Amino acid sequence: MTLAPYTTLRLGGPAAGFVEVDSAEETVAAVAAADRAGEPVLVLGGGSNLVIADGGFPGTVVHISSRGVERLSGSPVRLRVQAGEDWDAFVARCVGEGLSGVECLSGIPGRAGATPIQNVGAYGQEVSQTITEVRALDRTTGRTVVLDAAACRFGYRSSRFKGRDRFVVLDVVFELERSELSQPIRYAELARTLDVPLGERVPVQEARAAVLKLRAGKGMVLDAGDPDTRSAGSFFTNPLLDAAQLAELERRVADRLGPGAAFPRYPEPDGRAKVSAAWLIDRAGFAKGYGSGPARISSKHTLALTNPGAGSTADLLALAREVRDGVRAAFGVELVNEPVMVGVAL
């Protein structure tokens, strides 16, 4: 079973074994069987945040296709979402029912079970703001466990699940506000699109429509006719820099771009600042559409590396390394990949 058709990059070689699971119980059984056999396991959802080796995966791929959204009793509104539920379909459902809290996460490809792993976020929202618990298989004990939000150890594009094989997410509980208005708009670009000040609330339908428009303009909404959408979304995370690192970046920016040059930065609660990876990539000389081989930077968004034609994972990684090394040489900042690497390393 070739894995390329199961990823948004359309890259990845064959799997030694492939199992489709339609429920949490089937997921537990499939993973447990592979573990007993001593086989490597790759849990695959929508394939939107994966870079898989051209050589494929030498074990069992468990493809999560469990579906279902259950409204739990009590107040506030809590929804238990099965891991295989399409994420954007869930967001659309919430918006349609007048529930706010995930509207700015519209248009993100993938499945609900992947969202806590990456602490998926966009346009000022993260799933950690609404997740109250995650039910998962603990492969070290073979038991199903329930982890509350604190136990998930959410951080910027991270959690206790990311980069580890211990837990397999089975379902996720989201707590949402019953409101026709969005959560306060916290992202400047989205506020400009909506023509409202930061902190304003707008109808949830308007927030979703604006986010979808912005994402589509950056090639971040899947479209079979648009090669720019054959990506894993943002390939690099925005760097978090401490005071010394910021000072060094300021010096290098002045040397490269002139003493009056400034770069976008966003203060974090811990005293660090988040810096735009897209800005660093562009100013290091890697413009939209850049690429000398089959893999290219998106023509719409500097952070997306794309496979518009008949490229390979090796082609994509060669471009990623060129970009990473170029930013390091220009600005002294080490970019870190956001997608999960399977059988390869950057």
Short mmCIF file of C-alpha atoms in Angstrom, two decimals:
data_model
loop_
_atom_site.label_atom_id
_atom_site.label_comp_id
_atom_site.label_asym_id
_atom_site.label_seq_id
_atom_site.Cartn_x
_atom_site.Cartn_y
_atom_site.Cartn_z
CA MET A 1 0.00 0.00 0.00
CA THR A 2 1.65 3.23 -1.17
CA LEU A 3 1.18 6.02 1.34
CA ALA A 4 1.48 9.03 -0.98
CA PRO A 5 -2.28 9.17 -1.75
CA TYR A 6 -2.96 9.40 1.99
CA THR A 7 -0.92 12.57 2.50
CA THR A 8 -1.60 16.14 1.39
CA LEU A 9 1.95 16.34 0.02
CA ARG A 10 1.25 13.25 -2.13
CA LEU A 11 4.60 11.86 -1.00
CA GLY A 12 5.63 8.65 0.74
CA GLY A 13 6.50 5.10 -0.20
CA PRO A 14 4.80 1.80 0.64
CA ALA A 15 3.77 0.48 4.05
CA ALA A 16 4.57 -3.08 5.08
CA GLY A 17 1.02 -3.35 6.47
CA PHE A 18 -2.08 -1.18 6.35
CA VAL A 19 -5.21 -1.37 8.53
CA GLU A 20 -8.28 0.86 8.24
CA VAL A 21 -10.11 1.35 11.54
CA ASP A 22 -13.61 2.78 11.93
CA SER A 23 -13.96 3.01 15.71
CA ALA A 24 -11.96 3.56 18.87
CA GLU A 25 -12.28 -0.14 19.68
CA GLU A 26 -10.86 -1.13 16.29
CA THR A 27 -8.03 1.36 16.77
CA VAL A 28 -7.08 -0.16 20.12
CA ALA A 29 -7.24 -3.69 18.71
CA ALA A 30 -5.13 -2.86 15.64
CA VAL A 31 -2.41 -1.05 17.58
CA ALA A 32 -2.34 -3.72 20.29
CA ALA A 33 -1.99 -6.49 17.69
CA ALA A 34 0.94 -4.72 16.02
CA ASP A 35 2.57 -4.09 19.39
CA ARG A 36 2.26 -7.75 20.35
CA ALA A 37 3.87 -8.70 17.05
CA GLY A 38 6.71 -6.28 17.69
CA GLU A 39 5.92 -4.27 14.55
CA PRO A 40 6.48 -0.53 14.23
CA VAL A 41 3.20 1.42 14.14
CA LEU A 42 2.34 4.61 12.29
CA VAL A 43 -1.02 6.15 13.21
CA LEU A 44 -2.31 8.03 10.17
CA GLY A 45 -5.23 10.42 9.97
CA GLY A 46 -5.66 12.99 7.23
CA GLY A 47 -1.95 12.99 6.39
CA SER A 48 -1.83 16.78 6.39
CA ASN A 49 1.11 17.14 8.77
CA LEU A 50 3.37 14.29 7.69
CA VAL A 51 6.53 13.91 5.64
CA ILE A 52 6.98 10.21 4.88
CA ALA A 53 10.17 8.70 3.47
CA ASP A 54 10.32 7.63 -0.16
CA GLY A 55 11.15 4.18 1.20
CA GLY A 56 7.82 4.11 3.02
CA PHE A 57 7.17 2.66 6.47
CA PRO A 58 8.50 -0.75 7.60
CA GLY A 59 5.56 -1.62 9.82
CA THR A 60 1.80 -1.34 10.24
CA VAL A 61 -0.01 1.86 9.29
CA VAL A 62 -3.26 2.28 11.25
CA HIS A 63 -5.49 4.63 9.29
CA ILE A 64 -7.95 6.34 11.63
CA SER A 65 -11.42 6.68 10.10
CA SER A 66 -13.61 6.67 13.22
CA ARG A 67 -16.48 9.14 12.96
CA GLY A 68 -18.95 10.71 15.33
CA VAL A 69 -19.69 13.81 17.42
CA GLU A 70 -21.51 13.35 20.73
CA ARG A 71 -22.97 16.20 22.78
CA LEU A 72 -22.28 15.52 26.44
CA SER A 73 -24.80 16.33 29.16
CA GLY A 74 -24.66 19.44 31.29
CA SER A 75 -23.51 22.97 30.70
CA PRO A 76 -21.42 24.52 29.12
CA VAL A 77 -21.57 22.80 25.74
CA ARG A 78 -19.12 19.91 25.48
CA LEU A 79 -18.68 17.79 22.37
CA ARG A 80 -16.84 14.47 22.23
CA VAL A 81 -15.32 14.10 18.78
CA GLN A 82 -13.97 10.83 17.42
CA ALA A 83 -10.37 10.93 16.24
CA GLY A 84 -11.21 10.23 12.60
CA GLU A 85 -13.75 13.04 12.27
CA ASP A 86 -12.86 15.52 9.52
CA TRP A 87 -11.66 18.64 11.31
CA ASP A 88 -13.12 21.32 9.05
CA ALA A 89 -16.45 19.52 8.87
CA PHE A 90 -16.52 19.65 12.69
CA VAL A 91 -15.71 23.37 12.69
CA ALA A 92 -18.43 24.01 10.11
CA ARG A 93 -20.91 22.10 12.26
CA CYS A 94 -20.01 24.16 15.35
CA VAL A 95 -20.36 27.44 13.46
CA GLY A 96 -23.66 26.29 11.97
CA GLU A 97 -25.00 25.48 15.46
CA GLY A 98 -23.94 28.82 16.91
CA LEU A 99 -21.01 27.52 18.93
CA SER A 100 -17.85 29.62 19.14
CA GLY A 101 -14.30 28.71 20.05
CA VAL A 102 -12.94 26.99 16.93
CA GLU A 103 -14.18 29.28 14.14
CA CYS A 104 -10.71 30.71 13.44
CA LEU A 105 -9.43 27.16 12.87
CA SER A 106 -11.58 26.82 9.75
CA GLY A 107 -10.12 25.28 6.61
CA ILE A 108 -7.35 23.35 8.34
CA PRO A 109 -7.04 19.92 6.71
CA GLY A 110 -6.80 16.74 8.74
CA ARG A 111 -8.75 14.93 11.40
CA ALA A 112 -9.80 15.82 14.91
CA GLY A 113 -7.51 13.31 16.62
CA ALA A 114 -4.44 15.08 15.28
CA THR A 115 -5.37 18.49 16.66
CA PRO A 116 -4.20 17.99 20.27
CA ILE A 117 -0.93 16.39 19.11
CA GLN A 118 0.20 19.56 17.35
CA ASN A 119 -1.91 21.92 19.46
CA VAL A 120 -3.26 23.11 16.14
CA GLY A 121 -3.59 26.86 15.92
CA ALA A 122 -4.22 29.66 13.47
CA TYR A 123 -5.41 33.27 13.39
CA GLY A 124 -5.20 33.71 17.15
CA GLN A 125 -6.85 30.45 18.24
CA GLU A 126 -5.42 27.14 19.42
CA VAL A 127 -7.28 23.93 20.21
CA SER A 128 -5.77 24.03 23.71
CA GLN A 129 -8.17 26.90 24.45
CA THR A 130 -11.17 24.60 24.08
CA ILE A 131 -9.95 21.03 24.71
CA THR A 132 -10.94 19.76 28.15
CA GLU A 133 -9.87 16.13 27.80
CA VAL A 134 -8.30 13.61 25.46
CA ARG A 135 -9.04 9.89 25.60
CA ALA A 136 -6.12 7.83 24.38
CA LEU A 137 -4.61 4.36 24.30
CA ASP A 138 -1.51 4.22 26.50
CA ARG A 139 0.68 1.76 24.63
CA THR A 140 2.97 1.23 27.63
CA THR A 141 0.13 -0.30 29.66
CA GLY A 142 -2.36 -1.28 26.95
CA ARG A 143 -5.05 0.66 28.80
CA THR A 144 -7.29 3.53 27.76
CA VAL A 145 -6.64 6.71 29.72
CA VAL A 146 -8.32 10.11 29.98
CA LEU A 147 -6.00 13.13 30.10
CA ASP A 148 -7.29 16.54 31.11
CA ALA A 149 -5.97 19.71 29.47
CA ALA A 150 -3.20 20.17 32.02
CA ALA A 151 -2.00 16.59 31.54
CA CYS A 152 -1.76 17.23 27.77
CA ARG A 153 1.04 19.78 28.42
CA PHE A 154 0.07 22.04 25.59
CA GLY A 155 2.59 24.53 24.25
CA TYR A 156 3.17 26.41 21.04
CA ARG A 157 2.51 23.80 18.32
CA SER A 158 3.34 21.08 20.83
CA SER A 159 1.93 18.75 23.47
CA ARG A 160 2.99 15.68 25.41
CA PHE A 161 1.83 13.62 22.43
CA LYS A 162 4.03 15.20 19.77
CA GLY A 163 7.10 13.24 18.74
CA ARG A 164 6.22 10.34 21.02
CA ASP A 165 4.64 6.99 20.29
CA ARG A 166 3.23 6.29 23.73
CA PHE A 167 -0.33 7.58 23.25
CA VAL A 168 -2.83 7.03 20.42
CA VAL A 169 -5.63 9.59 20.50
CA LEU A 170 -9.09 8.00 20.38
CA ASP A 171 -11.37 11.00 20.91
CA VAL A 172 -11.24 14.61 22.08
CA VAL A 173 -13.68 16.67 24.17
CA PHE A 174 -14.11 20.35 23.25
CA GLU A 175 -15.86 22.91 25.45
CA LEU A 176 -17.46 25.66 23.37
CA GLU A 177 -19.47 28.80 24.04
CA ARG A 178 -23.06 28.93 22.86
CA SER A 179 -22.91 32.22 21.01
CA GLU A 180 -23.59 33.65 17.58
CA LEU A 181 -20.48 35.78 18.09
CA SER A 182 -16.90 34.63 17.64
CA GLN A 183 -14.30 34.67 20.32
CA PRO A 184 -12.42 38.02 20.44
CA ILE A 185 -10.41 38.51 17.25
CA ARG A 186 -6.75 38.40 18.29
CA TYR A 187 -4.94 38.23 14.95
CA ALA A 188 -4.17 41.52 13.20
CA GLU A 189 -4.50 40.21 9.64
CA LEU A 190 -7.90 38.70 10.40
CA ALA A 191 -9.04 41.90 12.13
CA ARG A 192 -8.06 43.90 9.04
CA THR A 193 -9.94 41.50 6.78
CA LEU A 194 -13.04 41.82 8.96
CA ASP A 195 -12.49 45.59 9.31
CA VAL A 196 -12.80 45.47 13.09
CA PRO A 197 -10.41 46.40 15.92
CA LEU A 198 -8.47 43.71 17.74
CA GLY A 199 -10.54 42.22 20.53
CA GLU A 200 -13.84 42.70 18.70
CA ARG A 201 -16.31 39.84 18.35
CA VAL A 202 -18.08 39.22 15.06
CA PRO A 203 -20.72 36.71 13.94
CA VAL A 204 -19.12 33.26 13.88
CA GLN A 205 -20.15 32.77 10.25
CA GLU A 206 -18.29 35.96 9.27
CA ALA A 207 -15.18 34.88 11.17
CA ARG A 208 -15.19 31.50 9.44
CA ALA A 209 -15.73 33.03 6.00
CA ALA A 210 -12.88 35.50 6.52
CA VAL A 211 -10.49 32.78 7.68
CA LEU A 212 -11.36 30.56 4.71
CA LYS A 213 -10.75 33.51 2.37
CA LEU A 214 -7.36 34.24 3.92
CA ARG A 215 -6.32 30.59 3.89
CA ALA A 216 -7.42 30.09 0.29
CA GLY A 217 -5.37 33.12 -0.73
CA LYS A 218 -2.31 31.43 0.76
CA GLY A 219 -2.99 28.03 -0.79
CA MET A 220 -3.90 26.63 2.63
CA VAL A 221 -7.31 25.20 1.72
CA LEU A 222 -7.08 21.89 -0.12
CA ASP A 223 -7.91 22.24 -3.81
CA ALA A 224 -7.19 19.43 -6.26
CA GLY A 225 -6.78 21.99 -9.03
CA ASP A 226 -4.24 24.13 -7.17
CA PRO A 227 -0.71 22.65 -6.94
CA ASP A 228 0.14 25.14 -4.19
CA THR A 229 -2.12 23.19 -1.85
CA ARG A 230 0.01 20.04 -2.20
CA SER A 231 1.85 20.84 0.99
CA ALA A 232 1.92 20.04 4.67
CA GLY A 233 0.81 23.56 5.56
CA SER A 234 3.39 25.71 7.30
CA PHE A 235 6.62 23.75 7.09
CA PHE A 236 8.46 25.69 9.81
CA THR A 237 7.26 26.97 13.16
CA ASN A 238 7.73 30.60 14.14
CA PRO A 239 10.89 30.76 16.29
CA LEU A 240 10.62 31.70 19.96
CA LEU A 241 13.67 33.79 20.91
CA ASP A 242 15.00 34.95 24.26
CA ALA A 243 16.50 38.39 24.88
CA ALA A 244 20.03 37.44 23.81
CA GLN A 245 18.79 35.77 20.63
CA LEU A 246 16.63 38.77 19.81
CA ALA A 247 19.60 41.10 20.24
CA GLU A 248 21.67 38.95 17.88
CA LEU A 249 18.86 38.93 15.34
CA GLU A 250 18.56 42.72 15.58
CA ARG A 251 22.29 43.04 14.85
CA ARG A 252 22.13 40.70 11.87
CA VAL A 253 19.02 42.34 10.44
CA ALA A 254 20.72 45.75 10.63
CA ASP A 255 23.86 44.38 8.96
CA ARG A 256 21.90 42.72 6.17
CA LEU A 257 19.02 45.13 5.57
CA GLY A 258 20.23 48.44 6.99
CA PRO A 259 20.10 50.17 10.38
CA GLY A 260 16.46 51.18 10.04
CA ALA A 261 15.19 47.68 9.28
CA ALA A 262 12.83 46.03 11.73
CA PHE A 263 11.30 42.57 11.91
CA PRO A 264 7.89 41.47 13.22
CA ARG A 265 7.94 40.17 16.78
CA TYR A 266 5.21 39.16 19.17
CA PRO A 267 5.86 39.13 22.94
CA GLU A 268 5.15 35.89 24.80
CA PRO A 269 4.08 35.60 28.47
CA ASP A 270 7.40 33.95 29.43
CA GLY A 271 9.44 36.95 28.27
CA ARG A 272 10.46 35.51 24.92
CA ALA A 273 9.21 36.81 21.59
CA LYS A 274 7.78 34.96 18.60
CA VAL A 275 9.39 35.93 15.30
CA SER A 276 7.87 35.40 11.87
CA ALA A 277 9.49 32.46 10.09
CA ALA A 278 7.97 33.64 6.82
CA TRP A 279 9.68 37.03 7.18
CA LEU A 280 13.04 35.39 7.90
CA ILE A 281 12.71 33.05 4.91
CA ASP A 282 11.78 35.85 2.54
CA ARG A 283 14.52 38.22 3.74
CA ALA A 284 17.09 35.42 3.53
CA GLY A 285 16.46 35.32 -0.21
CA PHE A 286 13.79 32.62 -0.57
CA ALA A 287 10.81 34.26 -2.24
CA LYS A 288 7.42 32.78 -3.04
CA GLY A 289 7.79 30.27 -5.87
CA TYR A 290 11.47 29.64 -5.14
CA GLY A 291 12.90 26.26 -6.07
CA SER A 292 15.35 24.80 -8.55
CA GLY A 293 13.91 21.26 -8.50
CA PRO A 294 10.52 19.51 -8.35
CA ALA A 295 9.80 20.87 -4.85
CA ARG A 296 9.04 24.57 -4.51
CA ILE A 297 8.06 27.23 -2.02
CA SER A 298 4.40 27.99 -2.56
CA SER A 299 3.69 30.87 -4.94
CA LYS A 300 1.15 32.10 -2.38
CA HIS A 301 2.79 31.57 1.01
CA THR A 302 6.47 31.53 1.95
CA LEU A 303 6.03 29.04 4.78
CA ALA A 304 4.58 26.27 2.63
CA LEU A 305 6.86 23.88 0.77
CA THR A 306 5.00 22.18 -2.05
CA ASN A 307 5.17 19.15 -4.30
CA PRO A 308 3.41 20.55 -7.38
CA GLY A 309 4.46 17.76 -9.73
CA ALA A 310 6.26 14.45 -9.66
CA GLY A 311 8.64 15.25 -6.83
CA SER A 312 9.93 13.01 -4.08
CA THR A 313 10.37 13.32 -0.35
CA ALA A 314 14.11 13.66 -0.98
CA ASP A 315 13.39 16.66 -3.24
CA LEU A 316 11.23 18.29 -0.59
CA LEU A 317 13.80 17.78 2.16
CA ALA A 318 16.59 19.16 -0.04
CA LEU A 319 14.60 22.37 -0.41
CA ALA A 320 13.75 22.46 3.31
CA ARG A 321 17.42 22.11 4.24
CA GLU A 322 18.41 24.82 1.77
CA VAL A 323 15.89 27.19 3.33
CA ARG A 324 16.78 26.26 6.91
CA ASP A 325 20.52 26.63 6.30
CA GLY A 326 20.04 29.89 4.42
CA VAL A 327 18.07 31.45 7.27
CA ARG A 328 20.68 30.27 9.77
CA ALA A 329 23.50 31.77 7.70
CA ALA A 330 21.66 35.07 7.23
CA PHE A 331 20.16 35.60 10.66
CA GLY A 332 21.55 33.02 13.10
CA VAL A 333 18.08 31.58 13.73
CA GLU A 334 17.46 27.83 13.51
CA LEU A 335 14.13 27.00 11.91
CA VAL A 336 12.36 23.86 13.15
CA ASN A 337 10.06 21.77 10.99
CA GLU A 338 6.39 21.66 11.96
CA PRO A 339 5.33 18.44 10.15
CA VAL A 340 6.10 15.07 11.70
CA MET A 341 8.95 13.25 9.97
CA VAL A 342 8.48 9.53 9.30
CA GLY A 343 11.64 7.65 8.33
CA VAL A 344 13.47 10.89 7.51
CA ALA A 345 15.04 13.80 9.36
CA LEU A 346 15.67 17.39 8.45
#
